[in-house]
Tab-separated table of C-alpha atoms and ligand atoms in Angstrom:
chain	number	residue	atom	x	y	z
A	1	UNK	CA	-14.035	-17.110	-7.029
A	2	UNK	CA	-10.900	-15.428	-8.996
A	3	UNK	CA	-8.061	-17.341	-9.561
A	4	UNK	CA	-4.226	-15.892	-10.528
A	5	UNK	CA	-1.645	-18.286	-11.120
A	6	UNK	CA	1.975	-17.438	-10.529
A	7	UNK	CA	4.261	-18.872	-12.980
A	8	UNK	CA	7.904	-19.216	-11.657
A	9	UNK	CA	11.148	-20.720	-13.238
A	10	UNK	CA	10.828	-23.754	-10.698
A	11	UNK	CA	7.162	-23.984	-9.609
A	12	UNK	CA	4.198	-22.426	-10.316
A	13	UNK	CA	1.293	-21.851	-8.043
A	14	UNK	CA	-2.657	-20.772	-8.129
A	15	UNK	CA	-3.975	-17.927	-5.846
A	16	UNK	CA	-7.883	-17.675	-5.191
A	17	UNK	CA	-9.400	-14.698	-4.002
A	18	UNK	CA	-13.525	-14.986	-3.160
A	19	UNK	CA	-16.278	-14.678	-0.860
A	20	UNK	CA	-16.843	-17.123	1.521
A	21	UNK	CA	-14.210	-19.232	0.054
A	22	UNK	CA	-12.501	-21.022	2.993
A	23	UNK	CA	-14.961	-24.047	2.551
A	24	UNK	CA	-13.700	-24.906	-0.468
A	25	UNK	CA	-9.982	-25.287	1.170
A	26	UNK	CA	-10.326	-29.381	1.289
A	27	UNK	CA	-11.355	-29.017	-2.745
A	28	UNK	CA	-8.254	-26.679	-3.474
A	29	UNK	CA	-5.988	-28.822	-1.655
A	30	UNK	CA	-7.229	-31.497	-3.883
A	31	UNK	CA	-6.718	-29.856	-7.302
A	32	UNK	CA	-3.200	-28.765	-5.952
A	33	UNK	CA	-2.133	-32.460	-6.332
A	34	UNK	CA	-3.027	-33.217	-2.638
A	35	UNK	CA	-4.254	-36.589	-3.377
A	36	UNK	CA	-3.784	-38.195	-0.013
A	37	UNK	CA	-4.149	-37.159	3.528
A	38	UNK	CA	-0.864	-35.803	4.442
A	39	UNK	CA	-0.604	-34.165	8.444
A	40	UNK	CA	-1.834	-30.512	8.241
A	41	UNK	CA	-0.921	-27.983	10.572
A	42	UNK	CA	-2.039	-24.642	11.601
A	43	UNK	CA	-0.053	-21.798	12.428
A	44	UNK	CA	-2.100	-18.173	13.693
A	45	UNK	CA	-2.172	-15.410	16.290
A	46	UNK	CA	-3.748	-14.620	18.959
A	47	UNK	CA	-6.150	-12.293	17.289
A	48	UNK	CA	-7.344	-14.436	14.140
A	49	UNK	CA	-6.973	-18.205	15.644
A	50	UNK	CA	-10.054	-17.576	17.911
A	51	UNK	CA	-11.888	-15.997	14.224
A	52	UNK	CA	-11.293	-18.569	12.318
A	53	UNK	CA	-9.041	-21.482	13.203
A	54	UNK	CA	-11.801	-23.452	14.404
A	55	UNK	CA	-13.836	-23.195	10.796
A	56	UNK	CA	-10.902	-24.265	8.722
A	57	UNK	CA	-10.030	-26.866	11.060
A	58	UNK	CA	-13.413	-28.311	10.839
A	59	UNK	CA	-13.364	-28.559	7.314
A	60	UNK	CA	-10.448	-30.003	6.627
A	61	UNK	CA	-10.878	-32.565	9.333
A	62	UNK	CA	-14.185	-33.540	7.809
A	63	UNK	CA	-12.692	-34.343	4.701
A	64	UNK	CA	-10.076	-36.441	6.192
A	65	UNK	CA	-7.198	-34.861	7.617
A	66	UNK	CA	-4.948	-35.210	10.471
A	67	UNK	CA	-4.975	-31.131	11.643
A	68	UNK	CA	-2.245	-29.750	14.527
A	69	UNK	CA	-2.045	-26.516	15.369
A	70	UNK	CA	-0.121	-23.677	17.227
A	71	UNK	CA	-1.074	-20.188	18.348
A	72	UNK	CA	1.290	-17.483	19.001
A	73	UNK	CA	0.589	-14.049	20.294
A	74	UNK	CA	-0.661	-11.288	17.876
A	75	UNK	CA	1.591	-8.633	16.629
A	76	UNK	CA	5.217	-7.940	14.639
A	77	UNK	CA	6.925	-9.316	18.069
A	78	UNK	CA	6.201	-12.620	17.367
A	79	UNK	CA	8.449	-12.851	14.300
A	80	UNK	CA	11.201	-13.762	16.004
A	81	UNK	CA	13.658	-16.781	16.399
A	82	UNK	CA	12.228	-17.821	19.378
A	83	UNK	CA	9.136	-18.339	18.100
A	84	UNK	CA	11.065	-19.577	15.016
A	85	UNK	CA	12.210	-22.556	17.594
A	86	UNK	CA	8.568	-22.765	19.541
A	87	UNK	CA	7.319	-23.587	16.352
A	88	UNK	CA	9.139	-26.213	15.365
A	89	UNK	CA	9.267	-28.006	18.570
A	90	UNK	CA	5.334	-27.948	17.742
A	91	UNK	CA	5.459	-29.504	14.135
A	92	UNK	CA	8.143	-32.096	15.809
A	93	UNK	CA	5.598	-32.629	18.627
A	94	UNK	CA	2.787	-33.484	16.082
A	95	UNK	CA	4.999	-35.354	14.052
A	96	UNK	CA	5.257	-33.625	10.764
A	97	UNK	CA	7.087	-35.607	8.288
A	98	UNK	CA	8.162	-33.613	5.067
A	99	UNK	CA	5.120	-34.810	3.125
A	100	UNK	CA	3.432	-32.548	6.083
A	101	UNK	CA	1.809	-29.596	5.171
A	102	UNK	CA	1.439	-25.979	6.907
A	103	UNK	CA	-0.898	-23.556	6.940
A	104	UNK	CA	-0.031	-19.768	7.759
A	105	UNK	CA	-3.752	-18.653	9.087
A	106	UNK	CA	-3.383	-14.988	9.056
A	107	UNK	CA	-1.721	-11.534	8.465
A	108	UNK	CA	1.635	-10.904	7.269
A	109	UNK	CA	3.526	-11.506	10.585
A	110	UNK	CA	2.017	-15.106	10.690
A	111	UNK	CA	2.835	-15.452	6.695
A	112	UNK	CA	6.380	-14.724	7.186
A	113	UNK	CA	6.637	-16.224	10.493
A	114	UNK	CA	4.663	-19.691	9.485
A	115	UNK	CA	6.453	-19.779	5.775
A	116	UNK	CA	10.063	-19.530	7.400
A	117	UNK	CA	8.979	-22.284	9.613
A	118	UNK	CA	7.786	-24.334	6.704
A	119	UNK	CA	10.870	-23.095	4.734
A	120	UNK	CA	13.488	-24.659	7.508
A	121	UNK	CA	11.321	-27.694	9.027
A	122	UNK	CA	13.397	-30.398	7.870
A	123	UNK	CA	14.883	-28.366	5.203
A	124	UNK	CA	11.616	-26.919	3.576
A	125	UNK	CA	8.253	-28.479	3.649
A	126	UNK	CA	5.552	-26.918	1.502
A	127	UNK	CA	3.054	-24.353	2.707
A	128	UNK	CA	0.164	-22.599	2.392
A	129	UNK	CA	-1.079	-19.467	2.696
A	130	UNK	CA	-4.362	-18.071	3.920
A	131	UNK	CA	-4.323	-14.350	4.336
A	132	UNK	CA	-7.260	-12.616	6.716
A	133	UNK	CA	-5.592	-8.946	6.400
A	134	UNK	CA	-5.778	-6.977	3.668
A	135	UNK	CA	-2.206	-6.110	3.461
A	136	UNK	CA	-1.151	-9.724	3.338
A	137	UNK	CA	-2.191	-9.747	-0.124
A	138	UNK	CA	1.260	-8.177	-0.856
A	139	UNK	CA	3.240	-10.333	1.703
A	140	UNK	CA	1.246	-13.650	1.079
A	141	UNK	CA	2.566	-13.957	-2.571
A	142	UNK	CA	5.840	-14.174	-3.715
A	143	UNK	CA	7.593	-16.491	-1.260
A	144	UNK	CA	9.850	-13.580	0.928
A	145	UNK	CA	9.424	-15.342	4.444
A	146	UNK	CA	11.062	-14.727	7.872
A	147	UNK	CA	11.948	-13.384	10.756
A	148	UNK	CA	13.071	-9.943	13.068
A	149	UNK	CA	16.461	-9.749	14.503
A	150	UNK	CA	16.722	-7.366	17.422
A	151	UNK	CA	18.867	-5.069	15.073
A	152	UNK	CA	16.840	-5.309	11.746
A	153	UNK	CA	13.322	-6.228	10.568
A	154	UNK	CA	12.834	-8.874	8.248
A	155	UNK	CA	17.119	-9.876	8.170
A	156	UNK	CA	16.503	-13.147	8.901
A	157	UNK	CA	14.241	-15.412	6.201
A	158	UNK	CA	14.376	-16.972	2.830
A	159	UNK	CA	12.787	-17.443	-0.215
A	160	UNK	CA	10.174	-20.075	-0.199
A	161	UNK	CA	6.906	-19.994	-2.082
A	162	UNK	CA	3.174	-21.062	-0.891
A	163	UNK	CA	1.890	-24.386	-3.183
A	164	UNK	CA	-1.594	-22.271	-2.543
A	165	UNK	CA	-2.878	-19.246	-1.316
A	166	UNK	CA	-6.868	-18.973	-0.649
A	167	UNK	CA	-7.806	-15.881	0.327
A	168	UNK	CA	-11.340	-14.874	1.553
A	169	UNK	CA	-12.036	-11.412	1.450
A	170	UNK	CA	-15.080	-12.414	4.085
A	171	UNK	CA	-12.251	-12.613	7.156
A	172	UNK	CA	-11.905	-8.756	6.291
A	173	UNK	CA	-14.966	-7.645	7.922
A	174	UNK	CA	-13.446	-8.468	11.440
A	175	UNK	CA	-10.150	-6.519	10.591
A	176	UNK	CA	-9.442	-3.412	12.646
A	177	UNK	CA	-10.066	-0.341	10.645
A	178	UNK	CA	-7.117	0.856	10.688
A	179	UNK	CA	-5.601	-2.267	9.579
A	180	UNK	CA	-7.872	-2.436	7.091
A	181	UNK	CA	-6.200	1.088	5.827
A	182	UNK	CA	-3.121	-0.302	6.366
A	183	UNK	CA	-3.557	-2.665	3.693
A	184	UNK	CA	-4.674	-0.396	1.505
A	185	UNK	CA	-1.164	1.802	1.202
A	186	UNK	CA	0.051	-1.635	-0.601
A	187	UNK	CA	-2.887	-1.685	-3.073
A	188	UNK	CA	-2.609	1.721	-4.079
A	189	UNK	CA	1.350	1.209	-4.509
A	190	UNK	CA	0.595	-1.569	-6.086
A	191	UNK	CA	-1.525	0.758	-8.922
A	192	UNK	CA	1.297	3.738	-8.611
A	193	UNK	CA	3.659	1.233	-9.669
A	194	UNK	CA	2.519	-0.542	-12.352
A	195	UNK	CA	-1.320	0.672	-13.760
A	196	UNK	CA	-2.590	3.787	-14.140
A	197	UNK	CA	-5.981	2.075	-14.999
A	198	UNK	CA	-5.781	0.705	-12.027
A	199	UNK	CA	-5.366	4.073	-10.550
A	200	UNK	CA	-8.068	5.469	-12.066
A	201	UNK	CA	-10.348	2.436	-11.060
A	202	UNK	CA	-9.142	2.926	-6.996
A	203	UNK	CA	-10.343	6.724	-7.804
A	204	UNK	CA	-13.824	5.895	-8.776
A	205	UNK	CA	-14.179	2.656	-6.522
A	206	UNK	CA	-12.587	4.396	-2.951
A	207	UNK	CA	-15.978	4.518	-0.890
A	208	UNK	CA	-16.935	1.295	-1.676
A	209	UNK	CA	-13.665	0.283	-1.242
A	210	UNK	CA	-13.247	1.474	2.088
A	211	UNK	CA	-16.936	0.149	3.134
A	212	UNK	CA	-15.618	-3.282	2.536
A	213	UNK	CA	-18.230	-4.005	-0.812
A	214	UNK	CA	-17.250	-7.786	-1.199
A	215	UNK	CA	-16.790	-8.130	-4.705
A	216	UNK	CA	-15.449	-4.630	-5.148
A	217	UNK	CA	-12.144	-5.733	-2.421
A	218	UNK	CA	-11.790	-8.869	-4.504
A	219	UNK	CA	-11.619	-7.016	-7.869
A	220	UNK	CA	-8.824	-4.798	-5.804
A	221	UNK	CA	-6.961	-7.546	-4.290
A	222	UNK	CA	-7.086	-9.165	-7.693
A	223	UNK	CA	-5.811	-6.498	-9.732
A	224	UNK	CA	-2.609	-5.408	-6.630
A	225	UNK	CA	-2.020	-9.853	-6.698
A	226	UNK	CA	-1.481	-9.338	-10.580
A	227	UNK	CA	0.902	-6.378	-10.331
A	228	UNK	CA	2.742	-8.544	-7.472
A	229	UNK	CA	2.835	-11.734	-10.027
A	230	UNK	CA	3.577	-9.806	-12.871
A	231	UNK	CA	6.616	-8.003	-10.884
A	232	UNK	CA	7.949	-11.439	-8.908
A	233	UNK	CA	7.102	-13.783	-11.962
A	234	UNK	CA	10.126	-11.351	-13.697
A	235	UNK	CA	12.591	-11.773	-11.121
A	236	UNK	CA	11.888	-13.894	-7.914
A	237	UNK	CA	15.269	-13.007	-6.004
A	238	UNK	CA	14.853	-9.253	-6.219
A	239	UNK	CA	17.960	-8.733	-8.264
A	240	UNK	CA	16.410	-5.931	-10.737
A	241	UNK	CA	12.899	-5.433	-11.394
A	242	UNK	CA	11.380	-6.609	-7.673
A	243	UNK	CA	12.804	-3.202	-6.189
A	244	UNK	CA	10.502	-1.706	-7.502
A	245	UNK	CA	7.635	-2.715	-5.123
A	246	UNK	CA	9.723	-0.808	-2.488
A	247	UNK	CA	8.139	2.055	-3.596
A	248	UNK	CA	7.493	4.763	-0.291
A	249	UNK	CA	9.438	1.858	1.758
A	250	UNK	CA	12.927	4.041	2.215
A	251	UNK	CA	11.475	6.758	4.078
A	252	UNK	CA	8.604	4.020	4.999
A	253	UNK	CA	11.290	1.107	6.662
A	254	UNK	CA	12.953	4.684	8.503
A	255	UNK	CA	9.969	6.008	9.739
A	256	UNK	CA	8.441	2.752	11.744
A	257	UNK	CA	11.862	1.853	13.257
A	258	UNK	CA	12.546	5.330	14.274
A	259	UNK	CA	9.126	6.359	15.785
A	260	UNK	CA	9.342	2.742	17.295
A	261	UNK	CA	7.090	-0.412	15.656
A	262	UNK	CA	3.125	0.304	16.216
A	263	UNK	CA	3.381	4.264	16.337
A	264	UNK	CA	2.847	3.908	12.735
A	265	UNK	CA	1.497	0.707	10.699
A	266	UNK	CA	3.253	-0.081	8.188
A	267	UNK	CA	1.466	1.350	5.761
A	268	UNK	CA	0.845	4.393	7.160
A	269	UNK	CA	4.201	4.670	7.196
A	270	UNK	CA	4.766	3.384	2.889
A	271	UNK	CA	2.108	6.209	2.385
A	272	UNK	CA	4.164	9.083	3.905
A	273	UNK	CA	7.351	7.561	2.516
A	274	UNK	CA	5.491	7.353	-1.250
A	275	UNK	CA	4.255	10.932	-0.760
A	276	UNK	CA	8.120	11.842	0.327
A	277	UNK	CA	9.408	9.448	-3.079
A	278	UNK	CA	6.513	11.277	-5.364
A	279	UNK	CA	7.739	15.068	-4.308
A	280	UNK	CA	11.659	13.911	-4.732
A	281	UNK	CA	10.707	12.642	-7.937
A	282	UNK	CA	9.792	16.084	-9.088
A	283	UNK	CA	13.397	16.921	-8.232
A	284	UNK	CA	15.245	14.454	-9.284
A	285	UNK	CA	13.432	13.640	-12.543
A	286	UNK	CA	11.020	16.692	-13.162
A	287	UNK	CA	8.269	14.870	-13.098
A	288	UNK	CA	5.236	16.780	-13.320
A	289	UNK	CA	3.905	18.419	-9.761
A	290	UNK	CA	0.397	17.469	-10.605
A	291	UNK	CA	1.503	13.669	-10.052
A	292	UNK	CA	2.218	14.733	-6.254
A	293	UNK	CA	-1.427	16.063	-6.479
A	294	UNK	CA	-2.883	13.019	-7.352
A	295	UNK	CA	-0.932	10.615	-5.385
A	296	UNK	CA	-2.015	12.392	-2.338
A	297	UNK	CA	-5.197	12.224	-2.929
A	298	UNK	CA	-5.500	9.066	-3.768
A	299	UNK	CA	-4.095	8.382	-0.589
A	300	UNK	CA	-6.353	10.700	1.488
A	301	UNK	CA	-9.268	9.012	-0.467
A	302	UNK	CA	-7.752	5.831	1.832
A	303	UNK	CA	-8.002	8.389	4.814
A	304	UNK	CA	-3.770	7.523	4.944
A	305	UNK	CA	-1.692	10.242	6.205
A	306	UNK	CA	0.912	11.716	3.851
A	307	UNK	CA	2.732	13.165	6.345
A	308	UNK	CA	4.292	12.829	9.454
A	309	UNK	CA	4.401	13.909	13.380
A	310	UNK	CA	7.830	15.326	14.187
A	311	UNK	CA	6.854	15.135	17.433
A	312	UNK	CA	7.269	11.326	16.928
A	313	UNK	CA	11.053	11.469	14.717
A	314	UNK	CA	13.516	14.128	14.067
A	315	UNK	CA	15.198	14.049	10.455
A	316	UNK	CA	18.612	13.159	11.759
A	317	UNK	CA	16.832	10.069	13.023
A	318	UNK	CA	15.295	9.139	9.939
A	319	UNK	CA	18.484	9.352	7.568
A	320	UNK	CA	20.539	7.450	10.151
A	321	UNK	CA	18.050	4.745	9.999
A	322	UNK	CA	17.808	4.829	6.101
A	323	UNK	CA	21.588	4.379	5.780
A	324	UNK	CA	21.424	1.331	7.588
A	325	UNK	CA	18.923	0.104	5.310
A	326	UNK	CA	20.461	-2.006	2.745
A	327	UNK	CA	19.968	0.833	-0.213
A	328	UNK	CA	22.426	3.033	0.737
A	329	UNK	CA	25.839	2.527	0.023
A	330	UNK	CA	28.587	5.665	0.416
A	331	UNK	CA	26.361	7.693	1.502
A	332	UNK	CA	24.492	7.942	-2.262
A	333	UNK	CA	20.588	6.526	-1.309
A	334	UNK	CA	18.822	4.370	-3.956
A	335	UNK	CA	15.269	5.706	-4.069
A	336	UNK	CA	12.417	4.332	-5.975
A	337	UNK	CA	10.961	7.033	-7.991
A	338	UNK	CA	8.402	7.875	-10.155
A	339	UNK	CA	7.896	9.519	-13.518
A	340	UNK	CA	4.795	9.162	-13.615
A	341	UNK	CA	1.217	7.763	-12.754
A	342	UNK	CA	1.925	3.837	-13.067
A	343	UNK	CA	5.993	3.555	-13.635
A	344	UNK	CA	8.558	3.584	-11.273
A	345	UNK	CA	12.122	3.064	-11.589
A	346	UNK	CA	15.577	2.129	-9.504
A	347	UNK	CA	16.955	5.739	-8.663
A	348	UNK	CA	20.534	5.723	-7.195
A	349	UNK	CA	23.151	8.569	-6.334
A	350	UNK	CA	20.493	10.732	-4.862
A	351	UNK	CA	22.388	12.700	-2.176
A	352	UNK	CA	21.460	13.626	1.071
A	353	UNK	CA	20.957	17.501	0.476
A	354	UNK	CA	17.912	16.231	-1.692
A	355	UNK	CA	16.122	14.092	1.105
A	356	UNK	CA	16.541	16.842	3.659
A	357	UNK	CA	14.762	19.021	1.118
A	358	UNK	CA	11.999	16.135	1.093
A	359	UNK	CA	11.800	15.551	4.608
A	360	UNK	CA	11.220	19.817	5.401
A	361	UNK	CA	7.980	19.453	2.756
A	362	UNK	CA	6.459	15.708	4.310
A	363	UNK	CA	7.001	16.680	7.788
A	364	UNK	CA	3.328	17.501	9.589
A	365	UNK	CA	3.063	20.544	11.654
A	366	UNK	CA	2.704	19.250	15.057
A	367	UNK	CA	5.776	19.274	16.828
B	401	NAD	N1	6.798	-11.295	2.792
B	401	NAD	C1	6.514	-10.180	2.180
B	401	NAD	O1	6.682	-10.049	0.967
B	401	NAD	C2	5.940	-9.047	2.973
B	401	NAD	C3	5.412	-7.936	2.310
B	401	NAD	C4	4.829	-6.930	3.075
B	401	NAD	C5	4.778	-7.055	4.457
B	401	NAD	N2	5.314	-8.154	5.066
B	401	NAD	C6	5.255	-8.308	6.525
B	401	NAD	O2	3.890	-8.357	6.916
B	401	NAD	C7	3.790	-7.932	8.261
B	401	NAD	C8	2.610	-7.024	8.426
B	401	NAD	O3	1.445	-7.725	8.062
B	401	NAD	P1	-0.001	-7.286	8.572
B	401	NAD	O4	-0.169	-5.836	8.392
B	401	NAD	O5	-0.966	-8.202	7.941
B	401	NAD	O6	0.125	-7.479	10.146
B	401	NAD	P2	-0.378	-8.582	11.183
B	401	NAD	O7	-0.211	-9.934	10.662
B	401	NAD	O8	0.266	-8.256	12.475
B	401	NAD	O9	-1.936	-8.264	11.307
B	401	NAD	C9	-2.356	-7.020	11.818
B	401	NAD	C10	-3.255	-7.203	13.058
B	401	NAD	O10	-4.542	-7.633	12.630
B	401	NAD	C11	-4.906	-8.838	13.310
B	401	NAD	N3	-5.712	-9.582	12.353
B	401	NAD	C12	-5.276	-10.208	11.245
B	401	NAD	N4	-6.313	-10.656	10.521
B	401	NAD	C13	-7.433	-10.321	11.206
B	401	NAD	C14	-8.824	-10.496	10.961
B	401	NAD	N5	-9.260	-11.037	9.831
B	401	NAD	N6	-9.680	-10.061	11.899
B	401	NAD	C15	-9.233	-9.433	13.016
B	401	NAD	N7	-7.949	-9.222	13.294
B	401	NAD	C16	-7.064	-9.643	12.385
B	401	NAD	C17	-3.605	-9.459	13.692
B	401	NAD	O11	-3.768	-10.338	14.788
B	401	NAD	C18	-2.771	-8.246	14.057
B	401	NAD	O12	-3.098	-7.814	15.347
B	401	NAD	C19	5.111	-7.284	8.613
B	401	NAD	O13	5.834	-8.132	9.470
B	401	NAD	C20	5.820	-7.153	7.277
B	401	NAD	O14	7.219	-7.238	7.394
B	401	NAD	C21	5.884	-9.140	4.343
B	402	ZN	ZN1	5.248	-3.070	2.429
């Protein structure tokens, strides 16, 4: 089992990645300071709740604890207010107190959903966070939690961080595949970011990667939780440095609201929107083509798409919906760009011109 601890101003926090890990929740609990049996309760989906609720219930109940739970359907539509309320009328039903305890039991829409409820129940109550997608190791650390509004994604939320987050890379074998590829846009941004060793490692390790080679996908989700530490541990509130990890998510954010949620997972979407970030970068900076090379393949070695279907969004679309986003401000778009392998930096007063230009060259064929 790895370990990564996350070292804030105000609290500080171990994450565990490993095989076969989610017996040893009752021991983790213990060396987080849990030393008696406060109420526990579950929150998953539809989808991982019949997986795996069951075994982490068992285990915590045989070592003593009181455990509720709630189930809400699978999918990004659940992260709403509604279920926000649902929710809580559950922990209030089971009679959560705020020495209570609860546990967000899979993917990033039950993360965020599960940590806003624990970050509102009686004005915060502390949380946990047990990831079974392999994207969620992004959204499972740094404490970003919330909700959808029916006019924005993710408008809604707050910062609250997990006291734990255990995450066993076993739950991954029962993740759709093209989840599974999903997650992988975030790891390799995670590398284009910050590591070009990391890079290079993703290079030589994609196959095995991609076959799901157990301690292979814990070395990765190691290495992407340390770039994520390393980035939040720097500046929690994402007022400088934390922009960064937005990397591919201008075009990315754009390109799933426009072609309507599910046509594109979210990280199929951050890869065409880091392929469209690494070809403006040659414009904007002159960074070297050969960097647009070797993103894209490194993406295509993740079978993600660096392009996309105009048959699914027309350009106009796109910018509209990027200058709603909360980068753009008089019309001058704040892109995350790249000067090369493993750094990134804030770009602002690109103009529109410039991402038209970008949008012609990532736009597939099909129309
Ligand atoms: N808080 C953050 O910092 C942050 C960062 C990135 C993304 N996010 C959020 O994360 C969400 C996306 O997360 P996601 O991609 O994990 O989506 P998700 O939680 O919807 O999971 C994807 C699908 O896989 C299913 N699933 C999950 N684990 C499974 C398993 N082990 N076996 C079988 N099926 C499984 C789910 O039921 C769902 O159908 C978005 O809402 C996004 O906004 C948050
Ligand atoms: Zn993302």
């Amino acid at each position: 089992m790895k370990k990564l601890t996350v070292s804030l101003d105000h609290c500080q926090y171990p994450i565990y990645i490993g095989k076969g890990i989610l017996a040893k929740l009752p021991e983790v609990l213990q060396e987080a300071g849990m030393t008696f049996r406060r109420k526990l309760f579950i929150i998953s989906d539809s989808h991982v709740a019949p997986l795996y609720s069951k075994q982490v219930q068992t285990v915590l109940e045989k070592a003593g604890y009181e455990v509720g739970m709630a189930i809400v359907p699978a999918g990004e539509s659940s992260k709403n207010l509604q279920q926000l309320e649902h929710l809580i009328g559950e922990c209030l039903r089971f009679g959560l107190d705020r020495q209570s305890v609860i546990i967000a039991l899979g993917g990033g829409v039950i993360g965020d959903l599960a940590g806003f409820v624990a970050a509102t129940y009686m004005r915060g109550i502390p949380f946990i966070q047990i990831p079974t997608t392999l994207l969620a190791h992004d959204s499972s650390v740094g404490g970003k939690v919330g909700v959808n509004h029916a006019l924005g994604k993710n408008v809604i939320g707050a910062f609250h961080q997990p006291m734990l987050v255990l995450y066993d890379v076993e739950t991954l074998n029962t993740l759709p595949k093209r989840e599974l590829i999903s997650g992988f846009a975030e790891v390799v941004k995670h590398a284009l970011i910050w590591d070009p060793s990391f890079i290079k490692w993703l290079e030589q390790n994609s196959e095995e990667l991609m076959a799901l080679h157990a301690e292979k996908i814990s070395e990765a989700i190691y290495r992407g939780c340390q770039v994520k530490v390393a980035v939040v541990s720097q500046d929690e509130k994402e007022v400088g440095l934390r922009a960064i990890l937005n990397y591919g998510h201008t075009i990315g954010h754009a390109l799933e609201a426009v072609a309507g949620y599910g046509v594109y997972t979210h990280g199929e979407a951050v890869a065409i929107g880091m392929a469209g970030a690494v070809r403006l970068s040659t414009k904007v900076l002159g960074t070297d083509k050969q960097v647009v090379v070797k993103t894209e393949k490194l993406l295509h070695a993740f079978e993600l798409p660096t392009q996309y279907n105009p048959s699914h969004v027309t350009d106009e679309l796109l910018l509209q919906a990027m200058k709603r986003d909360k980068k753009v401000r008089n019309d001058e778009y704040s892109f995350v760009l790249t000067s090369d392998l493993g750094s990134v930096e804030l770009v602002r007063g690109i103009h529109e011109e410039q991402i038209r230009t970008i949008l012609q060259e990532i736009r597939g064929g099909k129309a």
